[in-house]
Coordinates of C-alpha atoms in Angstrom, one line a residue:
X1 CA 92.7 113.1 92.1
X2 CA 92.8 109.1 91.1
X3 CA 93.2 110.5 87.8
X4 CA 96.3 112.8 88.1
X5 CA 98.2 110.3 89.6
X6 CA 97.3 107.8 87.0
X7 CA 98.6 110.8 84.7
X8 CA 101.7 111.4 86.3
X9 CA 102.5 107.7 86.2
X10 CA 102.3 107.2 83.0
X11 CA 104.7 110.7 82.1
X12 CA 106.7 108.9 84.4
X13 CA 106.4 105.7 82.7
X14 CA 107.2 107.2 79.2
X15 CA 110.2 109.4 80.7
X16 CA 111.9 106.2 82.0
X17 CA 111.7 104.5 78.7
X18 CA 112.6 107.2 76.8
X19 CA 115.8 107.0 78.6
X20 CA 116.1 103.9 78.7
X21 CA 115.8 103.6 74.8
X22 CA 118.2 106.8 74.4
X23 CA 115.8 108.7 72.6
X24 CA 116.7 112.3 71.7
X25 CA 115.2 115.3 74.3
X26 CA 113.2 116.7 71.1
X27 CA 111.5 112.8 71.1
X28 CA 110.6 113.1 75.4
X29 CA 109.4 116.9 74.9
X30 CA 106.9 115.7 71.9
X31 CA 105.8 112.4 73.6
X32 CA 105.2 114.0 76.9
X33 CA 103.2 116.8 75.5
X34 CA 101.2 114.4 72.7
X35 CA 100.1 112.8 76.6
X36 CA 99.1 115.8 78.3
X37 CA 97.1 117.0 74.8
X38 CA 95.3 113.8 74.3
X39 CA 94.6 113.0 78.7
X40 CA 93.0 116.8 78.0
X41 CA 91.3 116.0 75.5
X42 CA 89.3 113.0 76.7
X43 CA 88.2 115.4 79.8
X44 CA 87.2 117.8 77.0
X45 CA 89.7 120.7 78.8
X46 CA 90.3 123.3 76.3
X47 CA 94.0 123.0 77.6
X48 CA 94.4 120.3 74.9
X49 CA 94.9 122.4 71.9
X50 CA 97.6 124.9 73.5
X51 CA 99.4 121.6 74.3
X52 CA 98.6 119.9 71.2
X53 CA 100.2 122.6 69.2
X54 CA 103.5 122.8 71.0
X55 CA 103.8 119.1 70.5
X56 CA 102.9 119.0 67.1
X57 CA 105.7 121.4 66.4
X58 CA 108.2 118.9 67.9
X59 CA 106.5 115.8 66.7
X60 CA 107.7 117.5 63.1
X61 CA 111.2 117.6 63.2
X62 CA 111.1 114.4 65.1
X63 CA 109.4 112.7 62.3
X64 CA 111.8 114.7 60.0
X65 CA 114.7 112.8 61.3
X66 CA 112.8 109.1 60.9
X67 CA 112.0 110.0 57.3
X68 CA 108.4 109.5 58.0
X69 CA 107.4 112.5 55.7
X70 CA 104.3 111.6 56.0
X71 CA 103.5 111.9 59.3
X72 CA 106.2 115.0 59.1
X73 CA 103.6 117.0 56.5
X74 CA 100.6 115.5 59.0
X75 CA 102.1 117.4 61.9
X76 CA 100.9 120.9 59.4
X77 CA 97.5 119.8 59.2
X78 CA 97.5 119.2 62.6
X79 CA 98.6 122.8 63.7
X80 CA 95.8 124.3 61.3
X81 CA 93.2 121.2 62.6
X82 CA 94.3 122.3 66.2
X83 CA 93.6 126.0 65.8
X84 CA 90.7 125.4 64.3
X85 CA 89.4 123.1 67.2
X86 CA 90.5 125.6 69.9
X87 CA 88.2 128.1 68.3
X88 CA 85.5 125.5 67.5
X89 CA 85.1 124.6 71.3
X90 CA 85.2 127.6 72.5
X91 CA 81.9 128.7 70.1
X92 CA 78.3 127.5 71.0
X93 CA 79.4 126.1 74.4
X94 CA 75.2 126.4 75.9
X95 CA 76.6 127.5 78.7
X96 CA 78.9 124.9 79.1
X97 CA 82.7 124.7 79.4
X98 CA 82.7 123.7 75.4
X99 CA 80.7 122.9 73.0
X100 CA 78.6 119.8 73.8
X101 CA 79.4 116.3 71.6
X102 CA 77.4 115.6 68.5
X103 CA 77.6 112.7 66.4
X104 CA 78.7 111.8 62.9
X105 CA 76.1 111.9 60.1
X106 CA 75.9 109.3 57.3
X107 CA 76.7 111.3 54.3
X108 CA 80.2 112.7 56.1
X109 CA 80.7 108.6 56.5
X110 CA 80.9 108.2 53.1
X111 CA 82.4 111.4 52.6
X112 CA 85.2 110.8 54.4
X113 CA 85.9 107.0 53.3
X114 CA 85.6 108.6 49.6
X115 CA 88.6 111.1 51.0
X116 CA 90.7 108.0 52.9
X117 CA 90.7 105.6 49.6
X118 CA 91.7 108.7 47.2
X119 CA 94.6 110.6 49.3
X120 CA 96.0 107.6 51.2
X121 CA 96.4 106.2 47.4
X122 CA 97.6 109.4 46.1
X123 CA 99.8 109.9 49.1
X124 CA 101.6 107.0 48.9
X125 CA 102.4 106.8 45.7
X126 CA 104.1 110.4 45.8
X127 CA 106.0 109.0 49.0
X128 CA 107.1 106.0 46.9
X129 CA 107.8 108.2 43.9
X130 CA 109.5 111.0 45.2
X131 CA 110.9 110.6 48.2
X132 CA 113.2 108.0 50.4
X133 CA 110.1 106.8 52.5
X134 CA 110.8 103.2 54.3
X135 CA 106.9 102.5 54.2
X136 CA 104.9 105.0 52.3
X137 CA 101.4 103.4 52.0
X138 CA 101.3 102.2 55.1
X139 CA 102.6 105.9 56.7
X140 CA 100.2 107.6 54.0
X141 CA 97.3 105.6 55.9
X142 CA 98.4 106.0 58.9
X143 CA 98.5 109.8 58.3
X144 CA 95.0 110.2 56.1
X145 CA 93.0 108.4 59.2
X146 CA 94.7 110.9 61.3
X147 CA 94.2 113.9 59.5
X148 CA 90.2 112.6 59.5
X149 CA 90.3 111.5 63.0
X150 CA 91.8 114.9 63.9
X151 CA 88.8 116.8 61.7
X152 CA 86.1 115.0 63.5
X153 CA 88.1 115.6 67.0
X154 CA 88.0 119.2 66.4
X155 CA 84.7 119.4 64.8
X156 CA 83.5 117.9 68.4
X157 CA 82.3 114.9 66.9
X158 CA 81.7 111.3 69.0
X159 CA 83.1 108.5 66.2
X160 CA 86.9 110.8 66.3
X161 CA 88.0 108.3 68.8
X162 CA 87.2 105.1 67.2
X163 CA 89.5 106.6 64.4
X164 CA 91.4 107.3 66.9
X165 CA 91.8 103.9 67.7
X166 CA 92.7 102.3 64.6
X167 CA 95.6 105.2 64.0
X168 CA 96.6 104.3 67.8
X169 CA 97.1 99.9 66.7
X170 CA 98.7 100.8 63.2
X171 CA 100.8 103.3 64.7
X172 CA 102.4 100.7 67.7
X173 CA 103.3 98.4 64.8
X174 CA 105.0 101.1 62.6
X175 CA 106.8 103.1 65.1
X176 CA 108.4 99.8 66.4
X177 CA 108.8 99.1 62.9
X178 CA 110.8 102.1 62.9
X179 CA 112.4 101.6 66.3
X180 CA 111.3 104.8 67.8
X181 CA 110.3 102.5 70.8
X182 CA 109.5 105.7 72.9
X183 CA 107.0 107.2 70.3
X184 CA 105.2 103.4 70.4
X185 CA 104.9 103.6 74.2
X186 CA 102.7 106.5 73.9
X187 CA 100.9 105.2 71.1
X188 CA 99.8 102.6 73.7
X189 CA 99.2 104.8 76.2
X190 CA 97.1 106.4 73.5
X191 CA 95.2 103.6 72.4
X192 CA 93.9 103.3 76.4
X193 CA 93.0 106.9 76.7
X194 CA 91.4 106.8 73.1
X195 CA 89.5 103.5 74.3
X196 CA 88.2 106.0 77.9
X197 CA 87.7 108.9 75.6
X198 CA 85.5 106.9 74.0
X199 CA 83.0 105.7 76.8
X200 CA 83.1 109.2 78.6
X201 CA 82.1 111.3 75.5
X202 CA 79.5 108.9 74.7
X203 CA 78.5 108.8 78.1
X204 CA 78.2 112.6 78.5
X205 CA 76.5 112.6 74.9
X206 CA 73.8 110.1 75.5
X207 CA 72.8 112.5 79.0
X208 CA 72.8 115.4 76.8
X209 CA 70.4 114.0 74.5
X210 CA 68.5 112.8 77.8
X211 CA 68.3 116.5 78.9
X212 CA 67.2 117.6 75.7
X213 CA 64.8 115.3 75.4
X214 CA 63.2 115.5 78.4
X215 CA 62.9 119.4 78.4
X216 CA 61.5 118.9 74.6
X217 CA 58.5 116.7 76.7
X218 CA 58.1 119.5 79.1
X219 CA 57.5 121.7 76.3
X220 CA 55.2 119.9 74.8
X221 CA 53.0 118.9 77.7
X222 CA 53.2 122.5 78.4
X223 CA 51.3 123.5 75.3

């Protein structure tokens, strides 16, 4: 209960200061709904992703508007990312609500900081090229570490929230950058629930392993 009214304070929070700041209804639907998505996700309710994609709809034409085309074409890997993770959670569950946690191995490390260098790199310079963008290599960043965060958050995987995190710090700075003071409110918000997420997934990750461990004992004493 503790944590619904924390919840509902902090829609409330964001609705005041969306207000406040003037900020457009299209801005208050897609902040309100990137809450809910990410509060659901760090409970690992599978009412995250039906969430996530009606807020990643608005989050595009908001972005659209800021000329963040980065973060604009980000919102379209996040809709296939997001259908993808609602399918993905729902598959091997053991029994539970979704599918337990795992972690990340050291060759997808490298994997993905290969894939970070390259398209953040690439990215940018087509934003800078091609298009009107106020800050395309740091938006191109911003966007690659979300796209990867968002992979590893789908695929179920522990180290998506320390992504997370980084996306959550370099976002504050360039949405006030940007002035879109309501969108940085959340990204705080964000960067708290990202920082819980954390702890409670590795939490519930490290008992898992302690069940499977222990049964793997009992096994073996058995024989």
């Amino acid at each position: 209960m503790k944590n619904v009214w924390t919840l509902l304070a902090a829609l409330s929070l964001t609705v005041a200061i969306a207000v406040y700041t003037s900020s457009s209804t299209l801005e208050i639907v897609a902040t309100t709904t990137g809450l809910l998505s990410v509060w659901f996700t760090a409970r690992q309710n599978i009412w995250a992703w039906p969430i996530g994609i009606v807020n990643v709809i608005c989050f595009f034409f908001t972005f659209e508007e800021a000329k963040l085309y980065a973060d604009m074409t980000l919102q379209l890997f996040f809709l296939v990312l997001s259908v993808y993770g609602w399918i993905y959670w729902l598959t091997k569950r053991e029994g539970a609500q979704v599918r337990p946690t795992r972690r990340i191995t050291r060759r997808l490390v490298w994997t993905l900081a290969l894939i970070l260098v390259a398209a953040t790199w690439a990215w940018g310079f087509i934003l800078h090229t091609y298009t009107d963008a106020s800050i395309p290599y740091a938006d191109a960043l911003i966007a690659t570490l979300s796209v990867i965060a968002q992979f590893l958050l789908s695929s179920k995987i522990l180290e998506n929230w320390l992504i997370w995190i980084a996306v959550d710090i370099l976002s504050i700075g360039m949405y006030m950058y940007k002035e879109l003071y309501t969108v940085a409110f959340l990204y705080v918000i964000f960067l708290l629930i990202a920082t819980a997420g954390f702890i409670s997934w590795k939490r519930e990750l490290r008992q898992s392993e302690q069940r499977r461990d222990a049964r793997w004992n009992n096994n073996a004493q058995q024989v």
